[in-house]
Amino acid sequence: MNPTNSSGLPLAEAKARFIHTWGVSGASWGVSKTLAQVHALLLVSPAALSTEDIMDQLKISRGNASMTVRELLDWGLIYKELRPGERREFFVAEKDMLQVTRCIIRARKRRELDQMKRSLDQLAALPGDAADPEYRAFHAVLADIQQLATVSDKMLTRLMQAEKSWFWDKFIKLFM
Amino acid sequence: MNPTNSSGLPLAEAKARFIHTWGVSGASWGVSKTLAQVHALLLVSPAALSTEDIMDQLKISRGNASMTVRELLDWGLIYKELRPGERREFFVAEKDMLQVTRCIIRARKRRELDQMKRSLDQLAALPGDAADPEYRAFHAVLADIQQLATVSDKMLTRLMQAEKSWFWDKFIKLFM
DNA sequence: CACAAGTTTCAATAATTATTGAAACTTGTG
DNA sequence: CACAAGTTTCAATAATTATTGAAACTTGTG
């Protein structure tokens, strides 16, 4: 029952599958496959990797690796690791999944929700004939969407700020 | 202060802006712009529209309109309306935003979460050398992600099944 | 069952988005 | 300050995804 190295898949193969899976998942929620794959690679690498390492392992170009790494730094999903006497930069992934979740929520909220809220607010501010039933129906739809957006926003903000204890304690207990 | 028809933007223009906004938002969370726009058009149309109406108003081809409408029916975001003595089909949008939210959560969960869970479960089941620290680190990452996926899954399922009263009552009060 | 009034499918094409790779840039060191 | 060892930028291109539009299909009716 106890799996041994000889009976198991080589670890490298398992990691490669994980990278593939994470890449597909990433693509399905709208980030580039490469971004997700670089993130996955760093998540399963105990040691920090250089740009060169990333290029080699994922077979991507230097430019792509550079841009992707920069974007992941932006999201807060990976960190630079500087080594004395080394010119190259190394990168490690944030491994705490609560932290990772926060970063992802923050980025997606910004991209998907905040922008929409701004547009809706502008739209709702437009004047119109309040006596026209068609206009009122239109505004009712707008108001409903705005309310939903506001609630989602508050909910996500709260989730992001959640302490580990609050998150796992109150929140999970509420839902499980 | 009370806006009148003459001072306001024509309603059609406001609707066009809403359709544009909803299209952009849709694209940012990974559905096609057209899908989001057809949905928006039907959301702000008090009357049911035919395929022809949709084609005209959004300037899209018959094929595109047909596919898109079918997909929206699939999501549960719009309904067919049959009129006696009419060959054409008409479509109306679900206007209750709680219902709309449920449909969107269901579709996104299926696309983004369920597929990922399946892949992770497969991956976690692979045998390996439990004594190897690298292997254990890899499995720890996997287990963390699985836990997160499971919690998210339960949370979203609960949200989807929520009664209007539960949703607006308990849930919003918790977060606002 | 032939036809009219529609809908659906899908191969070709257009539009969009991601990736490459070479040139420009940066930075630390002898 | 020249050079080595890197990183970043960005125009060109490749890959992907969405859209068209014409042909095939469906369905109700005289």
mmCIF file of C-alpha atoms (C1' of nucleotides) in Angstrom:
data_model
loop_
_atom_site.group_PDB
_atom_site.id
_atom_site.type_symbol
_atom_site.label_atom_id
_atom_site.label_comp_id
_atom_site.label_asym_id
_atom_site.label_seq_id
_atom_site.Cartn_x
_atom_site.Cartn_y
_atom_site.Cartn_z
ATOM 1 C CA MET A 1 0.000 0.000 0.000
ATOM 2 C CA ASN A 2 2.799 2.362 0.819
ATOM 3 C CA PRO A 3 3.884 3.803 -2.509
ATOM 4 C CA THR A 4 7.574 3.720 -3.223
ATOM 5 C CA ASN A 5 9.661 5.621 -5.640
ATOM 6 C CA SER A 6 10.011 2.681 -7.966
ATOM 7 C CA SER A 7 6.298 1.993 -8.176
ATOM 8 C CA GLY A 8 5.380 5.656 -8.536
ATOM 9 C CA LEU A 9 5.504 8.054 -11.386
ATOM 10 C CA PRO A 10 8.703 10.055 -11.440
ATOM 11 C CA LEU A 11 8.123 13.231 -9.458
ATOM 12 C CA ALA A 12 9.066 15.338 -12.472
ATOM 13 C CA GLU A 13 6.243 13.751 -14.441
ATOM 14 C CA ALA A 14 3.709 14.484 -11.703
ATOM 15 C CA LYS A 15 4.895 18.084 -11.577
ATOM 16 C CA ALA A 16 4.606 18.394 -15.343
ATOM 17 C CA ARG A 17 1.016 17.210 -15.154
ATOM 18 C CA PHE A 18 0.259 19.708 -12.438
ATOM 19 C CA ILE A 19 1.738 22.499 -14.534
ATOM 20 C CA HIS A 20 -0.413 21.405 -17.431
ATOM 21 C CA THR A 21 -3.563 21.272 -15.300
ATOM 22 C CA TRP A 22 -2.934 24.650 -13.755
ATOM 23 C CA GLY A 23 -2.313 26.094 -17.215
ATOM 24 C CA VAL A 24 -5.633 24.788 -18.536
ATOM 25 C CA SER A 25 -7.483 26.041 -15.464
ATOM 26 C CA GLY A 26 -5.842 29.420 -15.749
ATOM 27 C CA ALA A 27 -6.898 29.720 -19.367
ATOM 28 C CA SER A 28 -10.501 28.878 -18.428
ATOM 29 C CA TRP A 29 -10.658 31.825 -16.075
ATOM 30 C CA GLY A 30 -9.043 34.254 -18.398
ATOM 31 C CA VAL A 31 -5.351 34.527 -17.665
ATOM 32 C CA SER A 32 -2.841 33.454 -20.230
ATOM 33 C CA LYS A 33 -1.843 29.825 -20.142
ATOM 34 C CA THR A 34 1.799 30.807 -19.786
ATOM 35 C CA LEU A 35 1.120 32.967 -16.727
ATOM 36 C CA ALA A 36 -0.605 30.073 -15.015
ATOM 37 C CA GLN A 37 2.122 27.636 -16.003
ATOM 38 C CA VAL A 38 4.965 29.772 -14.739
ATOM 39 C CA HIS A 39 3.051 30.171 -11.504
ATOM 40 C CA ALA A 40 2.527 26.412 -11.265
ATOM 41 C CA LEU A 41 6.175 25.734 -11.984
ATOM 42 C CA LEU A 42 7.274 28.020 -9.186
ATOM 43 C CA LEU A 43 4.638 26.636 -6.825
ATOM 44 C CA VAL A 44 6.100 23.154 -7.095
ATOM 45 C CA SER A 45 9.741 24.218 -7.123
ATOM 46 C CA PRO A 46 11.204 24.112 -3.630
ATOM 47 C CA ALA A 47 14.131 26.290 -4.762
ATOM 48 C CA ALA A 48 13.947 29.679 -6.442
ATOM 49 C CA LEU A 49 14.328 29.614 -10.241
ATOM 50 C CA SER A 50 16.041 32.019 -12.609
ATOM 51 C CA THR A 51 14.469 33.344 -15.793
ATOM 52 C CA GLU A 52 16.692 30.916 -17.679
ATOM 53 C CA ASP A 53 15.374 27.962 -15.644
ATOM 54 C CA ILE A 54 11.807 28.983 -16.418
ATOM 55 C CA MET A 55 12.545 29.359 -20.139
ATOM 56 C CA ASP A 56 14.141 25.932 -20.258
ATOM 57 C CA GLN A 57 11.531 24.071 -18.306
ATOM 58 C CA LEU A 58 8.496 25.536 -20.050
ATOM 59 C CA LYS A 59 10.143 26.023 -23.447
ATOM 60 C CA ILE A 60 9.146 29.641 -23.748
ATOM 61 C CA SER A 61 11.095 32.595 -25.073
ATOM 62 C CA ARG A 62 13.093 34.988 -22.974
ATOM 63 C CA GLY A 63 10.702 37.830 -23.720
ATOM 64 C CA ASN A 64 7.681 35.804 -22.720
ATOM 65 C CA ALA A 65 9.353 34.631 -19.513
ATOM 66 C CA SER A 66 10.349 38.167 -18.615
ATOM 67 C CA MET A 67 6.881 39.638 -19.180
ATOM 68 C CA THR A 68 5.137 36.795 -17.402
ATOM 69 C CA VAL A 69 7.389 36.949 -14.371
ATOM 70 C CA ARG A 70 6.820 40.666 -14.141
ATOM 71 C CA GLU A 71 3.063 40.172 -14.249
ATOM 72 C CA LEU A 72 3.207 37.529 -11.518
ATOM 73 C CA LEU A 73 5.249 39.922 -9.368
ATOM 74 C CA ASP A 74 2.518 42.492 -10.030
ATOM 75 C CA TRP A 75 -0.187 40.124 -8.845
ATOM 76 C CA GLY A 76 1.914 39.437 -5.751
ATOM 77 C CA LEU A 77 1.998 35.729 -6.500
ATOM 78 C CA ILE A 78 5.787 35.434 -6.681
ATOM 79 C CA TYR A 79 8.770 37.167 -5.109
ATOM 80 C CA LYS A 80 12.226 38.105 -6.278
ATOM 81 C CA GLU A 81 15.053 36.390 -4.484
ATOM 82 C CA LEU A 82 18.406 38.110 -4.801
ATOM 83 C CA ARG A 83 21.590 36.186 -4.185
ATOM 84 C CA PRO A 84 24.766 37.957 -3.180
ATOM 85 C CA GLY A 85 27.360 37.803 -5.935
ATOM 86 C CA GLU A 86 24.764 36.750 -8.526
ATOM 87 C CA ARG A 87 23.681 39.030 -11.301
ATOM 88 C CA ARG A 88 20.641 36.940 -12.159
ATOM 89 C CA GLU A 89 17.322 37.264 -10.389
ATOM 90 C CA PHE A 90 15.624 34.253 -8.896
ATOM 91 C CA PHE A 91 11.917 33.828 -8.245
ATOM 92 C CA VAL A 92 9.942 31.968 -5.584
ATOM 93 C CA ALA A 93 6.188 31.521 -5.387
ATOM 94 C CA GLU A 94 4.073 32.525 -2.446
ATOM 95 C CA LYS A 95 3.173 29.126 -1.048
ATOM 96 C CA ASP A 96 0.500 30.064 1.483
ATOM 97 C CA MET A 97 -2.733 29.339 -0.363
ATOM 98 C CA LEU A 98 -4.772 31.848 1.633
ATOM 99 C CA GLN A 99 -2.328 34.497 0.506
ATOM 100 C CA VAL A 100 -2.476 33.217 -3.062
ATOM 101 C CA THR A 101 -6.256 33.357 -2.960
ATOM 102 C CA ARG A 102 -6.156 36.934 -1.760
ATOM 103 C CA CYS A 103 -3.873 37.959 -4.592
ATOM 104 C CA ILE A 104 -6.087 36.291 -7.153
ATOM 105 C CA ILE A 105 -9.271 37.794 -5.737
ATOM 106 C CA ARG A 106 -7.673 41.235 -5.674
ATOM 107 C CA ALA A 107 -6.564 41.019 -9.301
ATOM 108 C CA ARG A 108 -9.817 39.571 -10.577
ATOM 109 C CA LYS A 109 -11.939 42.026 -8.626
ATOM 110 C CA ARG A 110 -9.986 44.895 -10.097
ATOM 111 C CA ARG A 111 -10.288 43.552 -13.597
ATOM 112 C CA GLU A 112 -13.830 42.234 -13.573
ATOM 113 C CA LEU A 113 -15.785 44.133 -10.959
ATOM 114 C CA ASP A 114 -14.321 47.561 -10.287
ATOM 115 C CA GLN A 115 -14.275 48.561 -13.922
ATOM 116 C CA MET A 116 -17.869 47.465 -14.342
ATOM 117 C CA LYS A 117 -18.998 49.361 -11.275
ATOM 118 C CA ARG A 118 -17.475 52.549 -12.619
ATOM 119 C CA SER A 119 -19.300 52.194 -15.930
ATOM 120 C CA LEU A 120 -22.596 51.401 -14.241
ATOM 121 C CA ASP A 121 -22.344 54.405 -11.947
ATOM 122 C CA GLN A 122 -21.794 56.669 -14.924
ATOM 123 C CA LEU A 123 -24.740 55.124 -16.725
ATOM 124 C CA ALA A 124 -27.055 55.400 -13.731
ATOM 125 C CA ALA A 125 -26.212 59.087 -13.436
ATOM 126 C CA LEU A 126 -27.556 59.880 -16.901
ATOM 127 C CA PRO A 127 -30.757 61.918 -16.772
ATOM 128 C CA GLY A 128 -33.980 60.681 -18.341
ATOM 129 C CA ASP A 129 -37.736 60.935 -18.225
ATOM 130 C CA ALA A 130 -38.776 59.427 -14.894
ATOM 131 C CA ALA A 131 -42.387 59.332 -16.052
ATOM 132 C CA ASP A 132 -41.626 57.042 -18.991
ATOM 133 C CA PRO A 133 -42.289 53.423 -17.927
ATOM 134 C CA GLU A 134 -39.656 52.171 -20.359
ATOM 135 C CA TYR A 135 -37.093 54.433 -18.756
ATOM 136 C CA ARG A 136 -38.090 53.278 -15.296
ATOM 137 C CA ALA A 137 -37.784 49.637 -16.284
ATOM 138 C CA PHE A 138 -34.325 50.310 -17.655
ATOM 139 C CA HIS A 139 -33.283 52.058 -14.475
ATOM 140 C CA ALA A 140 -34.651 49.255 -12.350
ATOM 141 C CA VAL A 141 -32.397 46.757 -14.148
ATOM 142 C CA LEU A 142 -29.457 49.092 -13.691
ATOM 143 C CA ALA A 143 -30.170 49.554 -9.980
ATOM 144 C CA ASP A 144 -30.430 45.806 -9.401
ATOM 145 C CA ILE A 145 -27.107 45.189 -11.094
ATOM 146 C CA GLN A 146 -25.503 47.966 -9.127
ATOM 147 C CA GLN A 147 -26.758 46.546 -5.861
ATOM 148 C CA LEU A 148 -25.396 43.143 -6.751
ATOM 149 C CA ALA A 149 -22.069 44.619 -7.757
ATOM 150 C CA THR A 150 -21.857 46.528 -4.492
ATOM 151 C CA VAL A 151 -22.633 43.474 -2.409
ATOM 152 C CA SER A 152 -20.122 41.355 -4.307
ATOM 153 C CA ASP A 153 -17.543 44.058 -3.903
ATOM 154 C CA LYS A 154 -17.995 44.251 -0.139
ATOM 155 C CA MET A 155 -17.994 40.515 0.165
ATOM 156 C CA LEU A 156 -14.774 40.107 -1.784
ATOM 157 C CA THR A 157 -13.099 42.961 0.059
ATOM 158 C CA ARG A 158 -13.983 41.314 3.336
ATOM 159 C CA LEU A 159 -12.666 37.974 2.125
ATOM 160 C CA MET A 160 -9.408 39.561 1.073
ATOM 161 C CA GLN A 161 -8.820 41.243 4.372
ATOM 162 C CA ALA A 162 -9.776 38.142 6.299
ATOM 163 C CA GLU A 163 -7.332 36.902 8.854
ATOM 164 C CA LYS A 164 -6.387 33.313 8.462
ATOM 165 C CA SER A 165 -8.289 32.473 11.627
ATOM 166 C CA TRP A 166 -11.395 34.359 10.578
ATOM 167 C CA PHE A 167 -11.323 32.868 7.137
ATOM 168 C CA TRP A 168 -10.912 29.270 8.159
ATOM 169 C CA ASP A 169 -12.905 29.592 11.322
ATOM 170 C CA LYS A 170 -16.025 31.618 10.830
ATOM 171 C CA PHE A 171 -16.268 31.462 7.118
ATOM 172 C CA ILE A 172 -15.687 27.824 6.476
ATOM 173 C CA LYS A 173 -17.797 26.795 9.436
ATOM 174 C CA LEU A 174 -20.620 28.863 8.007
ATOM 175 C CA PHE A 175 -20.503 27.093 4.707
ATOM 176 C CA MET A 176 -19.424 23.535 5.384
ATOM 177 C CA MET B 1 -33.736 68.723 -10.725
ATOM 178 C CA ASN B 2 -36.324 66.329 -12.046
ATOM 179 C CA PRO B 3 -34.953 65.102 -15.352
ATOM 180 C CA THR B 4 -37.282 65.319 -18.315
ATOM 181 C CA ASN B 5 -37.266 63.587 -21.618
ATOM 182 C CA SER B 6 -36.050 66.652 -23.464
ATOM 183 C CA SER B 7 -33.088 67.243 -21.146
ATOM 184 C CA GLY B 8 -32.110 63.564 -21.041
ATOM 185 C CA LEU B 9 -30.242 61.339 -23.389
ATOM 186 C CA PRO B 10 -32.575 59.380 -25.633
ATOM 187 C CA LEU B 11 -33.376 56.105 -23.928
ATOM 188 C CA ALA B 12 -32.066 54.167 -26.910
ATOM 189 C CA GLU B 13 -28.666 55.782 -26.441
ATOM 190 C CA ALA B 14 -28.558 54.876 -22.756
ATOM 191 C CA LYS B 15 -29.460 51.305 -23.617
ATOM 192 C CA ALA B 16 -26.758 51.185 -26.274
ATOM 193 C CA ARG B 17 -24.220 52.295 -23.691
ATOM 194 C CA PHE B 18 -25.390 49.651 -21.273
ATOM 195 C CA ILE B 19 -25.066 46.991 -23.964
ATOM 196 C CA HIS B 20 -21.557 48.178 -24.668
ATOM 197 C CA THR B 21 -20.588 48.162 -20.979
ATOM 198 C CA TRP B 22 -22.023 44.717 -20.387
ATOM 199 C CA GLY B 23 -20.171 43.460 -23.461
ATOM 200 C CA VAL B 24 -16.843 44.767 -22.212
ATOM 201 C CA SER B 25 -17.448 43.335 -18.738
ATOM 202 C CA GLY B 26 -18.424 40.000 -20.197
ATOM 203 C CA ALA B 27 -15.247 39.862 -22.227
ATOM 204 C CA SER B 28 -13.176 40.590 -19.099
ATOM 205 C CA TRP B 29 -14.550 37.528 -17.376
ATOM 206 C CA GLY B 30 -14.169 35.232 -20.302
ATOM 207 C CA VAL B 31 -17.430 35.006 -22.193
ATOM 208 C CA SER B 32 -17.639 36.249 -25.736
ATOM 209 C CA LYS B 33 -18.527 39.901 -26.144
ATOM 210 C CA THR B 34 -21.488 38.952 -28.314
ATOM 211 C CA LEU B 35 -22.938 36.643 -25.682
ATOM 212 C CA ALA B 36 -22.830 39.412 -23.118
ATOM 213 C CA GLN B 37 -24.279 41.940 -25.543
ATOM 214 C CA VAL B 38 -27.218 39.801 -26.574
ATOM 215 C CA HIS B 39 -27.894 39.206 -22.906
ATOM 216 C CA ALA B 40 -27.734 42.940 -22.201
ATOM 217 C CA LEU B 41 -30.020 43.725 -25.119
ATOM 218 C CA LEU B 42 -32.656 41.312 -23.858
ATOM 219 C CA LEU B 43 -32.241 42.539 -20.280
ATOM 220 C CA VAL B 44 -33.239 46.056 -21.284
ATOM 221 C CA SER B 45 -35.942 45.062 -23.766
ATOM 222 C CA PRO B 46 -39.344 45.029 -22.107
ATOM 223 C CA ALA B 47 -40.749 42.965 -24.984
ATOM 224 C CA ALA B 48 -39.437 39.654 -26.292
ATOM 225 C CA LEU B 49 -37.221 39.898 -29.373
ATOM 226 C CA SER B 50 -36.898 37.645 -32.389
ATOM 227 C CA THR B 51 -33.589 36.442 -33.800
ATOM 228 C CA GLU B 52 -34.058 38.977 -36.572
ATOM 229 C CA ASP B 53 -34.469 41.824 -34.047
ATOM 230 C CA ILE B 54 -31.255 40.781 -32.313
ATOM 231 C CA MET B 55 -29.345 40.577 -35.599
ATOM 232 C CA ASP B 56 -30.544 44.050 -36.588
ATOM 233 C CA GLN B 57 -29.909 45.776 -33.312
ATOM 234 C CA LEU B 58 -26.452 44.321 -32.681
ATOM 235 C CA LYS B 59 -25.439 44.047 -36.338
ATOM 236 C CA ILE B 60 -24.415 40.428 -36.080
ATOM 237 C CA SER B 61 -24.965 37.571 -38.505
ATOM 238 C CA ARG B 62 -27.802 35.115 -38.341
ATOM 239 C CA GLY B 63 -25.444 32.273 -37.465
ATOM 240 C CA ASN B 64 -23.888 34.196 -34.630
ATOM 241 C CA ALA B 65 -27.268 35.249 -33.265
ATOM 242 C CA SER B 66 -28.548 31.690 -33.417
ATOM 243 C CA MET B 67 -25.539 30.193 -31.620
ATOM 244 C CA THR B 68 -25.452 32.903 -29.014
ATOM 245 C CA VAL B 69 -29.144 32.645 -28.224
ATOM 246 C CA ARG B 70 -28.810 28.910 -27.851
ATOM 247 C CA GLU B 71 -25.923 29.354 -25.429
ATOM 248 C CA LEU B 72 -27.880 31.861 -23.361
ATOM 249 C CA LEU B 73 -30.789 29.410 -23.201
ATOM 250 C CA ASP B 74 -28.264 26.827 -22.027
ATOM 251 C CA TRP B 75 -27.050 29.079 -19.237
ATOM 252 C CA GLY B 76 -30.677 29.655 -18.275
ATOM 253 C CA LEU B 77 -30.320 33.396 -18.714
ATOM 254 C CA ILE B 78 -33.056 33.772 -21.332
ATOM 255 C CA TYR B 79 -36.297 32.012 -22.205
ATOM 256 C CA LYS B 80 -38.134 31.209 -25.418
ATOM 257 C CA GLU B 81 -41.465 32.864 -25.860
ATOM 258 C CA LEU B 82 -43.755 31.205 -28.385
ATOM 259 C CA ARG B 83 -46.578 33.154 -29.931
ATOM 260 C CA PRO B 84 -49.598 31.382 -31.340
ATOM 261 C CA GLY B 85 -49.721 31.700 -35.102
ATOM 262 C CA GLU B 86 -46.087 32.849 -35.311
ATOM 263 C CA ARG B 87 -43.375 30.674 -36.752
ATOM 264 C CA ARG B 88 -40.570 32.762 -35.299
ATOM 265 C CA GLU B 89 -39.223 32.296 -31.798
ATOM 266 C CA PHE B 90 -39.002 35.232 -29.431
ATOM 267 C CA PHE B 91 -36.669 35.556 -26.482
ATOM 268 C CA VAL B 92 -36.955 37.270 -23.094
ATOM 269 C CA ALA B 93 -34.278 37.618 -20.460
ATOM 270 C CA GLU B 94 -34.610 36.457 -16.901
ATOM 271 C CA LYS B 95 -34.897 39.780 -15.100
ATOM 272 C CA ASP B 96 -34.535 38.674 -11.473
ATOM 273 C CA MET B 97 -30.907 39.397 -10.684
ATOM 274 C CA LEU B 98 -30.648 36.769 -7.955
ATOM 275 C CA GLN B 99 -31.696 34.226 -10.546
ATOM 276 C CA VAL B 100 -29.256 35.673 -13.062
ATOM 277 C CA THR B 101 -26.475 35.460 -10.490
ATOM 278 C CA ARG B 102 -27.274 31.830 -9.829
ATOM 279 C CA CYS B 103 -27.114 30.995 -13.524
ATOM 280 C CA ILE B 104 -23.778 32.738 -13.892
ATOM 281 C CA ILE B 105 -22.308 31.096 -10.808
ATOM 282 C CA ARG B 106 -23.477 27.689 -11.969
ATOM 283 C CA ALA B 107 -21.938 28.106 -15.418
ATOM 284 C CA ARG B 108 -18.664 29.538 -14.175
ATOM 285 C CA LYS B 109 -18.317 26.955 -11.432
ATOM 286 C CA ARG B 110 -18.767 24.193 -13.955
ATOM 287 C CA ARG B 111 -16.259 25.715 -16.324
ATOM 288 C CA GLU B 112 -13.639 26.955 -13.901
ATOM 289 C CA LEU B 113 -13.857 24.915 -10.744
ATOM 290 C CA ASP B 114 -15.330 21.481 -11.363
ATOM 291 C CA GLN B 115 -12.947 20.651 -14.171
ATOM 292 C CA MET B 116 -9.985 21.720 -12.059
ATOM 293 C CA LYS B 117 -11.140 19.640 -9.109
ATOM 294 C CA ARG B 118 -11.331 16.547 -11.270
ATOM 295 C CA SER B 119 -7.795 17.041 -12.543
ATOM 296 C CA LEU B 120 -6.435 17.682 -9.057
ATOM 297 C CA ASP B 121 -8.091 14.583 -7.651
ATOM 298 C CA GLN B 122 -6.505 12.470 -10.365
ATOM 299 C CA LEU B 123 -3.145 14.039 -9.693
ATOM 300 C CA ALA B 124 -3.341 13.573 -5.937
ATOM 301 C CA ALA B 125 -4.116 9.892 -6.435
ATOM 302 C CA LEU B 126 -0.820 9.240 -8.219
ATOM 303 C CA PRO B 127 1.548 7.146 -6.112
ATOM 304 C CA GLY B 128 4.950 8.409 -5.101
ATOM 305 C CA ASP B 129 7.712 8.068 -2.568
ATOM 306 C CA ALA B 130 6.285 9.383 0.707
ATOM 307 C CA ALA B 131 9.760 9.467 2.206
ATOM 308 C CA ASP B 132 11.089 11.897 -0.364
ATOM 309 C CA PRO B 133 10.844 15.434 1.045
ATOM 310 C CA GLU B 134 10.412 16.881 -2.462
ATOM 311 C CA TYR B 135 7.493 14.603 -3.055
ATOM 312 C CA ARG B 136 5.947 15.557 0.268
ATOM 313 C CA ALA B 137 6.306 19.261 -0.511
ATOM 314 C CA PHE B 138 4.614 18.705 -3.849
ATOM 315 C CA HIS B 139 1.772 16.840 -2.237
ATOM 316 C CA ALA B 140 1.351 19.520 0.386
ATOM 317 C CA VAL B 141 0.798 22.132 -2.315
ATOM 318 C CA LEU B 142 -1.677 19.832 -4.021
ATOM 319 C CA ALA B 143 -3.572 19.191 -0.790
ATOM 320 C CA ASP B 144 -3.813 22.901 -0.019
ATOM 321 C CA ILE B 145 -5.216 23.656 -3.434
ATOM 322 C CA GLN B 146 -7.676 20.811 -3.139
ATOM 323 C CA GLN B 147 -8.894 22.053 0.203
ATOM 324 C CA LEU B 148 -9.383 25.523 -1.195
ATOM 325 C CA ALA B 149 -11.208 24.156 -4.216
ATOM 326 C CA THR B 150 -13.477 22.093 -2.004
ATOM 327 C CA VAL B 151 -14.324 25.032 0.232
ATOM 328 C CA SER B 152 -15.001 27.279 -2.759
ATOM 329 C CA ASP B 153 -17.160 24.607 -4.286
ATOM 330 C CA LYS B 154 -19.291 24.228 -1.181
ATOM 331 C CA MET B 155 -19.564 27.945 -0.758
ATOM 332 C CA LEU B 156 -20.720 28.497 -4.327
ATOM 333 C CA THR B 157 -23.143 25.585 -4.180
ATOM 334 C CA ARG B 158 -24.645 27.047 -1.064
ATOM 335 C CA LEU B 159 -24.916 30.464 -2.664
ATOM 336 C CA MET B 160 -26.651 28.998 -5.696
ATOM 337 C CA GLN B 161 -29.232 27.172 -3.670
ATOM 338 C CA ALA B 162 -29.823 30.155 -1.441
ATOM 339 C CA GLU B 163 -33.375 31.337 -1.090
ATOM 340 C CA LYS B 164 -33.895 34.974 -1.809
ATOM 341 C CA SER B 165 -34.545 35.596 1.870
ATOM 342 C CA TRP B 166 -31.488 33.675 3.019
ATOM 343 C CA PHE B 167 -29.294 35.337 0.461
ATOM 344 C CA TRP B 168 -30.324 38.903 1.171
ATOM 345 C CA ASP B 169 -30.895 38.357 4.835
ATOM 346 C CA LYS B 170 -28.190 36.279 6.396
ATOM 347 C CA PHE B 171 -25.558 36.618 3.770
ATOM 348 C CA ILE B 172 -25.619 40.307 3.115
ATOM 349 C CA LYS B 173 -25.955 41.123 6.768
ATOM 350 C CA LEU B 174 -22.864 39.058 7.423
ATOM 351 C CA PHE B 175 -20.832 41.002 4.936
ATOM 352 C CA MET B 176 -22.149 44.543 4.959
ATOM 353 C "C1'" DC C 1 -46.020 16.262 -50.091
ATOM 354 C "C1'" DA C 2 -44.403 20.801 -51.763
ATOM 355 C "C1'" DC C 3 -43.463 24.992 -50.161
ATOM 356 C "C1'" DA C 4 -42.678 28.937 -47.130
ATOM 357 C "C1'" DA C 5 -40.620 30.628 -43.130
ATOM 358 C "C1'" DG C 6 -37.940 30.009 -40.361
ATOM 359 C "C1'" DT C 7 -33.342 27.735 -37.574
ATOM 360 C "C1'" DT C 8 -28.886 25.432 -37.299
ATOM 361 C "C1'" DT C 9 -24.447 23.955 -38.751
ATOM 362 C "C1'" DC C 10 -19.912 24.499 -40.111
ATOM 363 C "C1'" DA C 11 -15.974 25.546 -43.279
ATOM 364 C "C1'" DA C 12 -13.789 29.706 -44.482
ATOM 365 C "C1'" DT C 13 -12.259 33.986 -42.893
ATOM 366 C "C1'" DA C 14 -11.617 37.897 -39.877
ATOM 367 C "C1'" DA C 15 -10.317 39.641 -35.541
ATOM 368 C "C1'" DT C 16 -7.967 39.163 -31.496
ATOM 369 C "C1'" DT C 17 -4.479 37.699 -28.402
ATOM 370 C "C1'" DA C 18 -0.104 35.479 -27.211
ATOM 371 C "C1'" DT C 19 4.593 34.629 -28.396
ATOM 372 C "C1'" DT C 20 8.980 35.167 -30.396
ATOM 373 C "C1'" DG C 21 13.414 37.012 -30.930
ATOM 374 C "C1'" DA C 22 16.429 40.594 -31.897
ATOM 375 C "C1'" DA C 23 17.686 45.178 -30.541
ATOM 376 C "C1'" DA C 24 17.856 48.387 -26.839
ATOM 377 C "C1'" DC C 25 18.594 48.936 -22.332
ATOM 378 C "C1'" DT C 26 20.519 48.354 -17.363
ATOM 379 C "C1'" DT C 27 23.722 47.444 -13.933
ATOM 380 C "C1'" DG C 28 27.746 45.934 -11.512
ATOM 381 C "C1'" DT C 29 32.790 45.301 -11.900
ATOM 382 C "C1'" DG C 30 37.789 45.439 -13.350
ATOM 383 C "C1'" DC D 1 34.363 53.841 -18.933
ATOM 384 C "C1'" DA D 2 34.284 49.409 -21.477
ATOM 385 C "C1'" DC D 3 32.535 45.165 -21.074
ATOM 386 C "C1'" DA D 4 29.996 41.138 -19.470
ATOM 387 C "C1'" DA D 5 25.847 39.354 -17.894
ATOM 388 C "C1'" DG D 6 21.960 39.918 -17.544
ATOM 389 C "C1'" DT D 7 16.664 42.186 -18.362
ATOM 390 C "C1'" DT D 8 13.091 44.592 -20.979
ATOM 391 C "C1'" DT D 9 10.687 46.234 -24.904
ATOM 392 C "C1'" DC D 10 8.180 45.863 -28.953
ATOM 393 C "C1'" DA D 11 7.300 45.073 -33.974
ATOM 394 C "C1'" DA D 12 6.521 41.013 -36.525
ATOM 395 C "C1'" DT D 13 4.385 36.702 -36.539
ATOM 396 C "C1'" DA D 14 2.004 32.650 -34.890
ATOM 397 C "C1'" DA D 15 -1.792 30.722 -32.592
ATOM 398 C "C1'" DT D 16 -6.251 31.038 -31.069
ATOM 399 C "C1'" DT D 17 -10.918 32.417 -30.984
ATOM 400 C "C1'" DA D 18 -15.025 34.627 -32.850
ATOM 401 C "C1'" DT D 19 -17.820 35.641 -36.800
ATOM 402 C "C1'" DT D 20 -19.794 35.277 -41.218
ATOM 403 C "C1'" DG D 21 -22.773 33.511 -44.639
ATOM 404 C "C1'" DA D 22 -24.348 30.034 -47.518
ATOM 405 C "C1'" DA D 23 -26.047 25.402 -47.535
ATOM 406 C "C1'" DA D 24 -28.486 21.993 -45.017
ATOM 407 C "C1'" DC D 25 -31.976 21.224 -42.145
ATOM 408 C "C1'" DT D 26 -36.697 21.544 -39.650
ATOM 409 C "C1'" DT D 27 -41.404 22.289 -39.129
ATOM 410 C "C1'" DG D 28 -46.052 23.739 -39.829
ATOM 411 C "C1'" DT D 29 -49.659 24.421 -43.395
ATOM 412 C "C1'" DG D 30 -52.472 24.437 -47.744
#
